[in-house]
């Protein structure tokens, strides 16, 4: 049970109870609303509510709010209201490009104009790096723009625009009428363009000037566009200023200087806390990078499917591997592209047992002959049959599935997400359907036992995720795929030199941070030595957003599979972590070696997996699936060599050339499948569970890295990178240097 989730559920229940009790309060009346009686009169004659078709409950709750307020003639505000159908981000087949209305790229500088972060120290690169709006943010912006068009073309002079997740303050009518009288009483103010009645000021307060008793004029610093009054003139101005660059509530702040913008003295329309936001905030990773967000609790993937089990069949090259990845993205634990299943899983499937590891199966050879048994054992099962490029499908499977709940799926169709999700009765993710080369049906073998050093400690909690097999499945040891072709020496390219000597030109010294890091990474904390490698320092240092500084190195190149090794000495200060790892975002995948300062005689290995293709916004998890290995030495007392060997079918960890841990497919995660960068860092953690409580009195501390070596798989992508590299001695053979020469990673 998740206590935090239970607490939130209680809060939502209490909020709804409070709203129910509001029904006993007197009906409100606002003279600011109603039909205009004379040309000199100023009234709000129209209300637009932006509401998604798939959220009828929200529309119903807004209507309940509107019927409890009367206009000047005694009519409820619902009589002035028109529902505007919001653009649904799920309708985007790909990330929207720039058009005349919305430019989906903005910068951290745009964000910090609205809400400065005086305690952070972003670099010019971080300030100007483009940030892509999420699909939800684009849909929200376009929905507001469509309403602006209606106001500009309408006959009414003023309209109230609402989003569908709001409620009205008990003093709404009183406070709005006071503000409305302020405008009528002061002829100097004239008409306005925008009047905020729902907003949240930035953390340190919005710069503003108090115009009259009940209204103020903001310079910038108001979030939300959940409730605002827009004039016909203001709508015309906003439309003339398009395209909207960035989230609409951010962009409009940049227009305050050329608009007549005012706000009621307090927010009188509030956002409900008993509904989950359908928006997705693209700025959060950038704010985390500069240290503006300190929360340690990265979101877990909480969506779980309701329709299962799922069985998918199809001919070769019909997109079965892509479908398997898509099912993972929908929250299924999908086993895919195998000739057979592990014996216990197959036995439970034959028995109709619900205590299985997986709830979806795609392209599993051994169950193709079991369709009749599957239909009898799982009468509510969902079946999917894919077709190839020439329209061929698994005809035998289709014949056996006559009368079953089945869909024929073309994975190359532009509406593939919609077809799949309508069949499975779930919402599609806000990213493109994955496109993978079909893996075929791979053979499996018996899983190997773990080296004796591996210990799964009781405190090594794993993320609760559909992509992590629960530790309670004690008999489960993953799936060992037999490689179709073994990797030999000819399959690896030495990306640095044979000695692994560190060259500063091959690495980036980071100048950012992340939520669990108590420090800011700074290039000044890394000292290179031609013979000794690099020393990375952790210091106590007042840097605004952080009180400590640390150091981190990142490779210029991305690597897809290979052997990665480093010789280093770790810090032994409690609270400090020394890490050597591969990592990527969008989606977040990671393979770790870490040594905690409070227990330098123990190694932590870890894997993070999120599904999707390049750019998929799946960055869930904050624990991963860690395991501990007891070492026979203190890693802070001398140099030792640590290595990660990463292949499509297995990950292996070595210490001083001794195998200490291995993981195969679904033990307990899938194997990361996308290119990652190589990293080395030393930093103070916010988590006392990870490395103990930080002992600041023992700072400064350091870690020493003598060498890093990367033997990367020679793929076509890698070879293309190599061809683009600057050759150090001029000897390049077919785009790849002789194995005795150096290879620099590409930018």
XYZ file of C-alpha atoms in Angstrom, residues 2-719:
718
model
C 1.238 3.488 -0.863
C 0.518 5.764 2.164
C 0.990 8.906 0.077
C -1.552 7.729 -2.463
C -4.022 6.892 0.327
C -3.484 10.364 1.823
C -4.199 12.012 -1.534
C -7.363 9.952 -1.893
C -8.547 11.195 1.511
C -7.819 14.790 0.472
C -9.813 14.378 -2.741
C -12.709 12.881 -0.790
C -12.612 15.759 1.699
C -12.520 18.288 -1.134
C -15.595 16.807 -2.797
C -17.391 16.655 0.540
C -16.643 20.347 1.029
C -18.010 21.139 -2.401
C -21.151 19.225 -1.590
C -21.652 21.278 1.571
C -21.422 24.492 -0.500
C -24.875 23.718 -1.841
C -26.385 25.009 1.393
C -24.813 28.441 0.816
C -26.954 31.236 -0.669
C -27.083 31.646 -4.443
C -24.661 34.343 -5.622
C -25.669 37.231 -7.872
C -23.236 39.240 -9.995
C -24.377 42.397 -11.775
C -21.306 42.192 -14.022
C -23.048 39.468 -16.044
C -26.035 39.856 -18.329
C -27.116 41.241 -21.667
C -25.912 44.754 -22.433
C -28.784 47.267 -22.189
C -27.072 50.361 -23.639
C -23.965 51.145 -25.753
C -22.234 52.759 -22.778
C -22.849 49.813 -20.496
C -20.115 47.260 -19.863
C -21.238 43.692 -19.073
C -20.034 40.132 -19.537
C -22.468 38.632 -22.001
C -20.866 35.318 -22.837
C -19.081 32.429 -21.094
C -17.004 29.807 -22.904
C -15.966 26.590 -21.150
C -13.091 24.659 -22.770
C -13.807 20.965 -22.290
C -12.523 17.725 -23.806
C -15.095 15.362 -25.301
C -13.652 12.564 -23.163
C -14.212 14.538 -19.933
C -18.022 14.783 -19.598
C -17.689 14.633 -15.809
C -15.767 17.886 -15.735
C -18.355 19.604 -17.925
C -21.061 18.401 -15.574
C -19.236 19.800 -12.524
C -18.659 23.184 -14.190
C -22.369 23.384 -15.019
C -23.155 22.758 -11.352
C -20.947 25.741 -10.500
C -22.570 28.013 -13.075
C -26.171 27.334 -12.029
C -25.373 28.604 -8.525
C -24.607 32.131 -9.730
C -27.188 34.555 -11.145
C -26.732 37.484 -13.497
C -28.267 40.930 -13.049
C -31.605 39.678 -14.381
C -31.812 36.635 -12.129
C -30.799 34.104 -14.786
C -28.178 31.533 -13.899
C -24.833 31.877 -15.638
C -25.338 28.577 -17.419
C -27.795 30.414 -19.680
C -24.880 32.555 -20.945
C -22.549 29.580 -21.347
C -21.373 27.715 -24.391
C -19.187 24.637 -24.273
C -16.132 24.807 -26.555
C -14.730 21.434 -27.586
C -11.048 21.360 -26.649
C -8.483 19.995 -29.052
C -7.395 16.587 -27.751
C -3.636 16.023 -27.727
C -4.290 12.339 -28.328
C -5.386 13.228 -31.852
C -1.848 14.268 -32.806
C -0.223 11.503 -34.837
C 3.205 13.081 -34.281
C 4.730 16.030 -32.446
C 3.143 19.183 -33.922
C 5.392 21.401 -36.016
C 5.403 25.190 -36.106
C 2.464 26.875 -37.809
C 0.914 30.338 -37.916
C -0.697 29.856 -34.491
C 1.786 27.927 -32.323
C 5.570 27.697 -32.328
C 6.219 24.578 -30.208
C 9.733 25.647 -29.174
C 10.651 28.027 -26.363
C 13.577 28.411 -23.974
C 14.431 28.369 -20.298
C 15.051 32.115 -20.632
C 11.386 32.543 -21.618
C 10.371 30.650 -18.476
C 12.698 32.618 -16.179
C 11.336 35.917 -17.519
C 7.982 34.949 -16.029
C 9.300 33.275 -12.882
C 12.918 34.185 -12.079
C 14.920 31.694 -10.035
C 17.374 33.971 -8.202
C 19.120 31.072 -6.461
C 20.025 29.241 -9.664
C 23.003 29.790 -11.963
C 21.986 28.617 -15.461
C 24.561 28.870 -18.212
C 23.907 30.745 -21.458
C 23.616 27.354 -23.179
C 20.919 26.234 -20.751
C 19.079 29.535 -21.117
C 18.934 29.380 -24.909
C 18.552 25.638 -25.518
C 15.216 24.922 -27.257
C 12.521 23.187 -25.227
C 9.751 21.446 -27.150
C 6.215 21.917 -25.865
C 4.410 18.729 -24.982
C 1.529 17.707 -27.206
C -0.868 18.531 -24.386
C 0.556 22.060 -24.106
C 0.129 22.590 -27.857
C -3.462 21.339 -27.653
C -4.227 23.686 -24.737
C -2.767 26.667 -26.613
C -4.736 25.908 -29.774
C -7.943 25.456 -27.769
C -7.580 28.918 -26.223
C -6.722 30.434 -29.613
C -9.910 28.991 -31.116
C -11.934 30.645 -28.339
C -10.140 33.954 -28.975
C -11.305 33.724 -32.587
C -14.887 33.257 -31.432
C -14.657 36.258 -29.127
C -13.093 38.416 -31.876
C -15.813 37.433 -34.342
C -18.692 37.568 -31.855
C -21.138 40.330 -31.081
C -20.369 40.445 -27.344
C -17.872 42.968 -26.001
C -16.675 40.809 -23.078
C -16.558 37.066 -22.451
C -15.474 34.910 -19.507
C -13.260 32.005 -20.619
C -12.995 28.997 -18.318
C -11.134 25.714 -18.338
C -13.143 22.760 -17.079
C -11.265 22.067 -13.824
C -12.382 25.142 -11.852
C -14.715 26.098 -9.034
C -16.009 29.486 -7.932
C -14.983 31.087 -4.649
C -17.970 31.649 -2.316
C -17.271 35.386 -2.624
C -16.848 35.301 -6.408
C -19.815 37.538 -7.280
C -19.002 40.106 -4.590
C -15.316 40.406 -5.504
C -15.939 40.508 -9.261
C -18.593 43.214 -8.920
C -16.190 45.306 -6.851
C -13.539 44.986 -9.550
C -16.091 45.709 -12.275
C -17.168 48.890 -10.476
C -13.514 49.932 -10.300
C -13.403 49.961 -14.086
C -16.699 51.844 -14.368
C -15.701 54.400 -11.739
C -12.347 55.285 -13.294
C -12.764 56.610 -16.819
C -8.992 56.821 -17.152
C -8.752 53.048 -17.209
C -11.087 52.730 -20.191
C -11.650 49.206 -21.455
C -9.208 46.347 -20.804
C -7.909 43.517 -22.950
C -7.588 40.767 -20.329
C -8.814 40.587 -16.730
C -7.465 37.634 -14.766
C -9.971 36.240 -12.263
C -8.087 32.956 -11.780
C -4.315 32.867 -11.392
C -1.368 31.822 -9.289
C 1.403 34.311 -8.667
C 4.985 33.143 -9.114
C 6.821 31.965 -6.022
C 8.398 35.296 -5.129
C 5.371 37.359 -6.128
C 4.397 39.005 -9.392
C 5.696 42.536 -9.994
C 2.593 44.692 -10.133
C 1.062 48.092 -9.565
C -2.140 48.457 -7.549
C -4.469 50.444 -9.795
C -7.538 50.723 -7.566
C -8.829 49.000 -4.458
C -9.823 45.761 -6.131
C -7.665 45.385 -9.239
C -3.950 45.449 -10.002
C -1.874 45.591 -13.173
C 0.811 42.858 -13.419
C 4.135 43.371 -15.153
C 4.559 39.578 -15.431
C 4.393 36.558 -13.128
C 0.836 35.151 -13.361
C 0.375 31.439 -14.066
C -2.818 29.710 -15.266
C -5.347 30.669 -17.888
C -8.115 28.743 -16.182
C -10.368 31.790 -15.765
C -10.085 35.191 -17.455
C -12.327 37.828 -18.980
C -11.365 38.745 -22.531
C -12.585 41.774 -24.452
C -13.313 41.708 -28.166
C -10.472 44.188 -28.649
C -8.146 42.038 -26.527
C -8.961 38.936 -28.580
C -8.101 40.785 -31.787
C -4.793 41.909 -30.291
C -3.847 38.412 -29.133
C -4.602 36.947 -32.546
C -2.426 39.582 -34.198
C 0.513 38.622 -31.937
C 0.550 34.931 -32.876
C 2.280 32.518 -33.081
C 2.154 31.558 -29.432
C 5.707 30.539 -28.480
C 5.661 28.080 -25.614
C 2.832 27.169 -23.210
C 0.034 29.697 -23.596
C 0.068 30.936 -19.983
C 3.825 31.551 -20.310
C 3.587 33.248 -23.716
C 0.855 35.660 -22.695
C 3.054 36.962 -19.846
C 5.497 38.129 -22.519
C 2.688 40.194 -24.085
C 1.685 42.062 -20.914
C 3.733 45.113 -21.939
C 1.633 45.648 -25.073
C -1.723 44.600 -23.653
C -4.084 46.175 -21.141
C -3.905 43.381 -18.580
C -5.417 43.529 -15.093
C -6.225 41.044 -12.349
C -8.662 40.939 -9.466
C -6.989 41.547 -6.125
C -7.319 37.868 -5.329
C -7.987 34.783 -7.392
C -11.764 34.254 -7.266
C -11.958 31.214 -9.542
C -9.858 28.315 -8.261
C -8.618 25.039 -9.694
C -10.093 21.841 -8.352
C -7.751 19.542 -6.440
C -9.931 16.434 -6.803
C -9.205 16.022 -10.519
C -6.010 14.890 -12.207
C -4.460 17.318 -14.661
C -4.489 16.159 -18.287
C -1.605 18.507 -19.124
C 2.062 17.542 -19.445
C 4.703 20.085 -18.475
C 7.703 20.313 -20.778
C 9.643 22.755 -18.579
C 10.164 20.367 -15.651
C 13.387 18.671 -16.902
C 15.022 22.065 -17.569
C 14.062 23.367 -14.114
C 15.410 20.185 -12.541
C 18.694 20.611 -14.415
C 19.348 24.073 -12.966
C 18.298 23.045 -9.451
C 14.971 24.907 -9.347
C 13.114 21.677 -8.495
C 14.278 19.806 -5.418
C 11.623 17.112 -5.100
C 13.173 13.662 -4.974
C 10.029 11.761 -5.873
C 10.124 11.364 -9.640
C 6.779 10.152 -10.900
C 6.076 6.473 -11.249
C 4.050 5.126 -14.149
C 0.681 4.533 -12.531
C -1.399 3.612 -15.581
C -2.450 -0.026 -15.572
C -4.421 -1.759 -18.339
C -7.880 -3.145 -17.696
C -8.147 -5.543 -20.636
C -5.980 -8.656 -20.367
C -4.466 -11.003 -21.178
C -3.436 -9.898 -24.674
C -2.146 -12.296 -27.319
C -0.635 -11.057 -30.601
C 0.227 -13.084 -33.692
C 1.505 -12.201 -37.141
C 3.775 -13.200 -40.018
C 7.461 -12.195 -40.102
C 8.129 -8.487 -40.623
C 4.588 -7.471 -39.738
C 5.539 -5.223 -36.819
C 5.288 -7.695 -33.961
C 8.353 -6.213 -32.208
C 6.885 -2.714 -32.584
C 3.582 -3.970 -31.209
C 5.337 -5.559 -28.231
C 6.992 -2.217 -27.436
C 3.671 -0.403 -27.878
C 2.022 -2.735 -25.358
C 4.795 -1.925 -22.880
C 4.079 1.778 -23.427
C 0.416 1.147 -22.588
C 1.396 -0.346 -19.233
C 1.348 -4.038 -20.125
C 4.094 -6.402 -19.029
C 4.606 -7.876 -22.458
C 6.774 -10.862 -23.314
C 7.653 -10.778 -27.004
C 9.643 -12.312 -29.868
C 10.425 -15.741 -28.406
C 10.142 -19.269 -29.771
C 9.233 -20.632 -26.330
C 8.256 -19.415 -22.877
C 9.943 -20.345 -19.589
C 8.407 -23.635 -18.466
C 6.647 -22.285 -15.365
C 5.123 -19.350 -17.274
C 3.906 -21.681 -20.020
C 2.453 -24.086 -17.455
C 0.480 -21.327 -15.755
C -0.724 -20.067 -19.102
C -1.984 -23.541 -20.043
C -3.767 -23.813 -16.691
C -5.455 -20.420 -17.051
C -3.630 -19.336 -13.904
C -3.670 -15.587 -13.189
C -0.438 -15.748 -11.152
C 1.750 -15.219 -14.199
C 4.650 -12.836 -14.734
C 3.204 -11.400 -17.972
C -0.217 -10.148 -19.017
C 0.584 -9.712 -22.730
C 2.357 -11.949 -25.249
C 3.444 -10.899 -28.737
C 5.032 -13.185 -31.321
C 5.499 -16.198 -29.017
C 5.912 -19.282 -31.213
C 4.859 -21.927 -28.706
C 1.405 -20.462 -28.104
C 0.428 -20.196 -31.785
C -0.917 -23.742 -31.563
C -2.718 -23.003 -28.270
C -5.288 -20.490 -29.525
C -8.237 -22.768 -28.793
C -6.962 -23.453 -25.259
C -6.315 -19.749 -24.705
C -9.851 -18.828 -25.742
C -11.282 -21.392 -23.325
C -8.926 -20.526 -20.471
C -9.253 -16.765 -20.916
C -12.720 -15.984 -22.311
C -12.102 -12.220 -21.945
C -8.736 -12.255 -23.686
C -7.878 -9.681 -26.350
C -6.312 -10.949 -29.563
C -4.319 -8.954 -32.127
C -3.236 -10.130 -35.563
C -0.768 -7.981 -37.512
C -0.449 -7.735 -41.297
C 2.752 -7.246 -43.269
C 3.566 -4.705 -45.999
C 1.703 -6.658 -48.702
C -1.351 -7.248 -46.553
C -0.554 -10.839 -45.572
C -1.474 -12.033 -42.108
C -1.325 -15.200 -40.028
C -4.237 -16.883 -41.770
C -4.203 -19.912 -39.513
C -4.440 -17.697 -36.442
C -7.296 -15.682 -37.966
C -9.248 -18.855 -38.699
C -8.780 -20.083 -35.129
C -9.902 -16.693 -33.797
C -13.240 -16.550 -35.564
C -15.755 -15.175 -33.063
C -13.060 -14.013 -30.609
C -12.375 -10.433 -29.531
C -9.754 -9.786 -32.192
C -8.462 -6.855 -34.231
C -6.355 -6.908 -37.388
C -3.610 -4.313 -37.024
C -1.443 -2.581 -39.614
C 1.528 -1.223 -37.644
C 2.365 1.179 -40.508
C -1.083 2.775 -40.541
C -1.179 6.410 -39.376
C -4.068 5.567 -37.045
C -2.406 2.516 -35.520
C -2.523 3.947 -31.965
C -6.238 4.657 -32.263
C -7.035 1.209 -33.644
C -5.005 -0.527 -30.947
C -6.261 1.580 -28.050
C -9.905 1.340 -29.053
C -9.487 -2.429 -29.049
C -7.811 -2.402 -25.625
C -10.062 0.373 -24.250
C -7.253 2.599 -23.100
C -5.776 6.011 -23.876
C -2.817 6.226 -26.270
C 0.413 7.805 -25.011
C 1.310 11.266 -26.265
C 4.129 10.099 -28.519
C 4.581 8.295 -31.811
C 3.935 4.595 -32.288
C 7.297 2.782 -31.950
C 9.032 1.573 -35.115
C 11.397 -1.371 -34.503
C 12.939 -3.951 -36.774
C 11.256 -7.280 -36.118
C 13.455 -9.480 -33.926
C 11.824 -12.740 -34.965
C 11.234 -15.611 -32.564
C 14.381 -16.016 -30.490
C 15.359 -19.258 -28.793
C 15.746 -19.366 -25.024
C 17.938 -21.434 -22.714
C 18.235 -22.196 -19.038
C 19.093 -19.149 -16.951
C 22.512 -19.086 -15.296
C 22.858 -18.712 -11.556
C 24.141 -15.465 -10.096
C 27.742 -15.193 -8.929
C 28.056 -15.887 -5.216
C 28.886 -12.256 -4.409
C 25.435 -10.952 -5.415
C 23.118 -10.193 -2.510
C 19.646 -8.693 -2.881
C 19.445 -6.639 0.281
C 16.169 -6.069 2.072
C 16.640 -2.310 1.787
C 17.126 -2.425 -1.974
C 13.573 -1.467 -2.854
C 12.545 -1.556 -6.496
C 10.240 0.771 -8.382
C 6.668 -0.427 -8.663
C 6.332 -0.525 -12.412
C 4.923 -2.714 -15.178
C 8.509 -2.943 -16.473
C 9.936 -4.365 -13.229
C 9.034 -7.926 -12.240
C 8.200 -7.816 -8.539
C 10.783 -9.190 -6.149
C 7.972 -11.322 -4.667
C 8.278 -13.547 -7.776
C 11.059 -15.434 -6.021
C 11.166 -18.360 -8.451
C 11.552 -16.029 -11.407
C 15.069 -15.586 -12.785
C 14.380 -13.898 -16.108
C 14.665 -15.189 -19.680
C 18.019 -16.098 -21.179
C 17.918 -15.511 -24.920
C 20.413 -17.560 -26.920
C 22.350 -15.127 -29.137
C 21.860 -15.758 -32.852
C 25.493 -14.754 -33.402
C 28.130 -14.468 -30.706
C 30.086 -11.231 -30.477
C 33.798 -11.587 -31.118
C 36.728 -9.242 -31.119
C 35.862 -8.025 -34.607
C 32.522 -6.734 -33.342
C 34.034 -4.156 -30.982
C 35.708 -0.820 -31.619
C 37.945 0.753 -28.978
C 36.360 4.194 -28.656
C 39.286 5.707 -26.757
C 42.701 4.086 -26.479
C 43.715 0.732 -25.161
C 44.958 2.269 -21.897
C 41.757 4.268 -21.381
C 43.774 7.417 -20.618
C 41.417 10.366 -20.103
C 41.513 13.117 -22.721
C 39.574 16.269 -21.689
C 38.614 16.830 -25.342
C 36.656 13.587 -25.378
C 34.453 14.474 -22.407
C 32.044 17.192 -21.312
C 32.298 18.521 -17.769
C 28.725 19.062 -16.649
C 27.337 22.293 -15.198
C 23.851 21.202 -14.109
C 22.165 19.064 -11.453
C 19.134 16.829 -10.866
C 16.487 16.537 -8.165
C 18.247 13.985 -5.933
C 21.574 15.838 -6.037
C 22.421 18.230 -3.186
C 25.136 19.826 -5.330
C 25.567 21.661 -8.598
C 27.989 20.024 -11.001
C 30.762 22.478 -11.933
C 33.635 22.095 -14.410
C 35.942 23.706 -11.815
C 35.518 20.605 -9.642
C 37.352 18.395 -12.162
C 41.148 18.394 -12.398
C 42.794 16.504 -15.267
C 46.301 15.087 -15.076
C 48.025 13.633 -18.125
C 49.331 10.635 -16.215
C 46.974 10.214 -13.259
C 43.612 10.738 -14.984
C 41.125 13.034 -13.262
C 40.262 14.052 -9.723
C 36.643 14.977 -9.017
C 35.944 17.106 -5.955
C 32.875 17.562 -3.781
C 32.937 20.804 -1.797
C 30.741 22.798 0.522
C 29.994 25.929 -1.481
C 27.093 28.411 -1.474
C 25.720 28.379 -5.032
C 22.210 29.692 -4.556
C 20.103 26.710 -5.569
C 22.580 24.343 -3.903
C 24.989 24.534 -0.977
C 27.499 22.089 -2.432
C 29.443 21.671 -5.669
C 30.448 18.405 -7.345
C 31.850 17.072 -10.621
C 30.576 14.955 -13.503
C 31.975 13.795 -16.843
C 29.810 12.828 -19.836
C 30.970 11.281 -23.102
C 30.391 13.179 -26.319
C 29.312 9.936 -28.001
C 26.259 7.722 -27.629
C 26.816 3.962 -27.444
C 24.520 1.074 -28.287
C 25.904 -2.056 -26.583
C 29.528 -2.754 -25.707
C 31.945 -3.161 -22.812
C 32.601 -0.106 -20.661
C 35.234 -0.137 -17.936
C 36.835 2.345 -15.584
C 39.619 2.194 -13.031
C 38.868 4.509 -10.111
C 38.990 5.107 -6.358
C 35.690 6.134 -4.725
C 34.956 8.633 -1.960
C 34.293 7.255 1.530
C 32.306 10.199 2.909
C 28.791 9.206 4.046
C 26.183 10.772 1.789
C 28.495 10.922 -1.252
C 28.016 8.628 -4.271
C 30.665 7.718 -6.852
C 29.103 6.509 -10.088
C 30.126 4.994 -13.417
C 27.143 4.386 -15.674
C 25.303 4.627 -18.991
C 22.259 6.887 -19.163
C 19.725 8.499 -21.468
C 16.384 10.363 -21.254
C 13.241 10.258 -23.416
C 12.886 7.441 -22.658
C 14.896 7.113 -19.442
C 17.179 4.080 -19.535
C 20.223 3.492 -17.374
C 22.818 0.866 -16.368
C 24.692 1.719 -13.159
C 27.732 1.024 -11.065
C 27.661 3.052 -7.839
C 29.607 3.052 -4.582
C 28.084 4.741 -1.551
C 30.417 6.608 0.783
C 28.911 5.085 3.918
C 29.585 1.523 2.671
C 32.605 1.632 0.327
C 33.019 -2.146 0.611
C 29.741 -2.700 -1.256
C 28.865 -2.216 -4.924
C 25.412 -1.156 -6.103
C 24.345 -2.220 -9.600
C 21.122 -1.015 -11.128
C 19.030 -0.876 -14.300
C 16.323 1.609 -15.231
C 14.060 0.756 -18.152
C 11.328 2.787 -19.845
C 9.770 1.728 -23.157
C 9.479 3.629 -26.435
C 11.565 4.899 -29.308
C 13.781 7.969 -29.567
C 12.042 10.983 -28.029
C 9.279 9.077 -26.217
C 8.481 10.981 -23.022
C 8.752 7.985 -20.721
C 11.058 9.103 -17.913
C 9.537 7.277 -14.965
C 11.122 5.777 -11.897
C 13.537 6.923 -9.211
C 14.768 3.710 -7.569
C 15.148 1.428 -10.565
C 15.868 -2.197 -9.645
C 19.064 -2.161 -7.544
C 21.100 -5.086 -6.239
C 24.096 -5.049 -3.895
C 27.391 -6.906 -4.256
C 29.668 -7.275 -1.255
C 33.280 -6.507 -2.201
C 36.361 -8.030 -0.632
C 37.987 -4.602 -0.304
C 37.339 -0.957 0.556
C 36.783 0.846 -2.761
C 37.994 4.131 -1.257
C 41.447 2.756 -0.358
C 42.816 2.004 -3.811
C 42.274 1.756 -7.549
C 40.084 -1.052 -8.903
C 38.687 -1.785 -12.342
C 34.891 -1.903 -12.760
C 33.144 -2.895 -15.999
C 29.685 -3.135 -17.571
C 29.157 -5.496 -20.495
C 25.903 -4.669 -22.266
C 24.425 -6.793 -25.050
C 20.848 -7.109 -26.393
C 20.352 -10.313 -24.378
C 22.345 -9.799 -21.150
C 24.071 -7.250 -18.899
C 27.126 -8.357 -16.906
C 29.088 -6.486 -14.236
C 32.771 -7.128 -13.470
C 35.160 -6.037 -10.702
C 38.858 -6.519 -11.405
C 37.859 -8.815 -14.302
C 35.784 -11.028 -11.984
C 32.117 -11.473 -12.941
C 30.055 -10.323 -9.948
C 26.518 -9.945 -11.333
C 24.475 -10.693 -14.447
C 20.981 -9.903 -15.668
C 19.100 -11.403 -18.568
C 15.815 -10.328 -20.162
C 13.142 -9.450 -17.587
C 15.486 -10.031 -14.641
C 13.727 -7.991 -13.409
C 13.548 -5.482 -16.318
C 13.870 -5.635 -20.090
C 17.352 -4.883 -21.434
C 17.778 -1.184 -22.405
C 17.633 -1.023 -26.194
C 18.544 2.559 -27.156
C 21.894 4.429 -27.389
C 23.182 5.949 -24.153
C 25.992 8.251 -23.055
C 28.740 7.159 -20.697
C 29.138 9.034 -17.392
C 31.398 9.288 -14.360
C 30.459 11.451 -11.378
C 30.817 12.043 -7.646
C 28.022 13.863 -5.829
C 26.196 14.236 -2.476
C 22.814 12.554 -2.510
C 19.571 13.804 -1.014
C 18.657 10.199 -0.162
C 20.037 8.913 3.129
C 18.822 5.450 2.105
C 21.199 5.428 -0.848
C 24.454 6.500 0.820
C 23.685 7.527 4.389
C 23.198 11.024 5.724
C 25.714 13.515 4.313
C 28.585 14.180 6.723
C 29.367 17.766 5.677
C 32.176 18.031 8.244
C 34.224 15.589 6.173
C 34.051 17.762 3.070
C 35.811 18.422 0.807
C 36.221 14.913 -0.544
C 37.272 13.485 -3.884
C 37.174 10.507 -6.203
C 40.032 9.627 -8.547
C 39.388 8.134 -11.973
C 42.513 6.782 -13.624
C 41.058 5.533 -16.901
C 37.855 4.926 -18.838
C 37.646 2.549 -21.772
C 34.699 1.923 -24.099
C 34.600 -1.035 -26.453
C 31.498 -0.292 -28.482
C 29.642 -2.590 -30.841
C 30.493 -1.848 -34.449
C 27.043 -1.098 -35.887
C 26.227 0.816 -39.048
C 25.282 3.791 -36.918
C 28.584 3.615 -35.061
C 30.573 3.282 -38.255
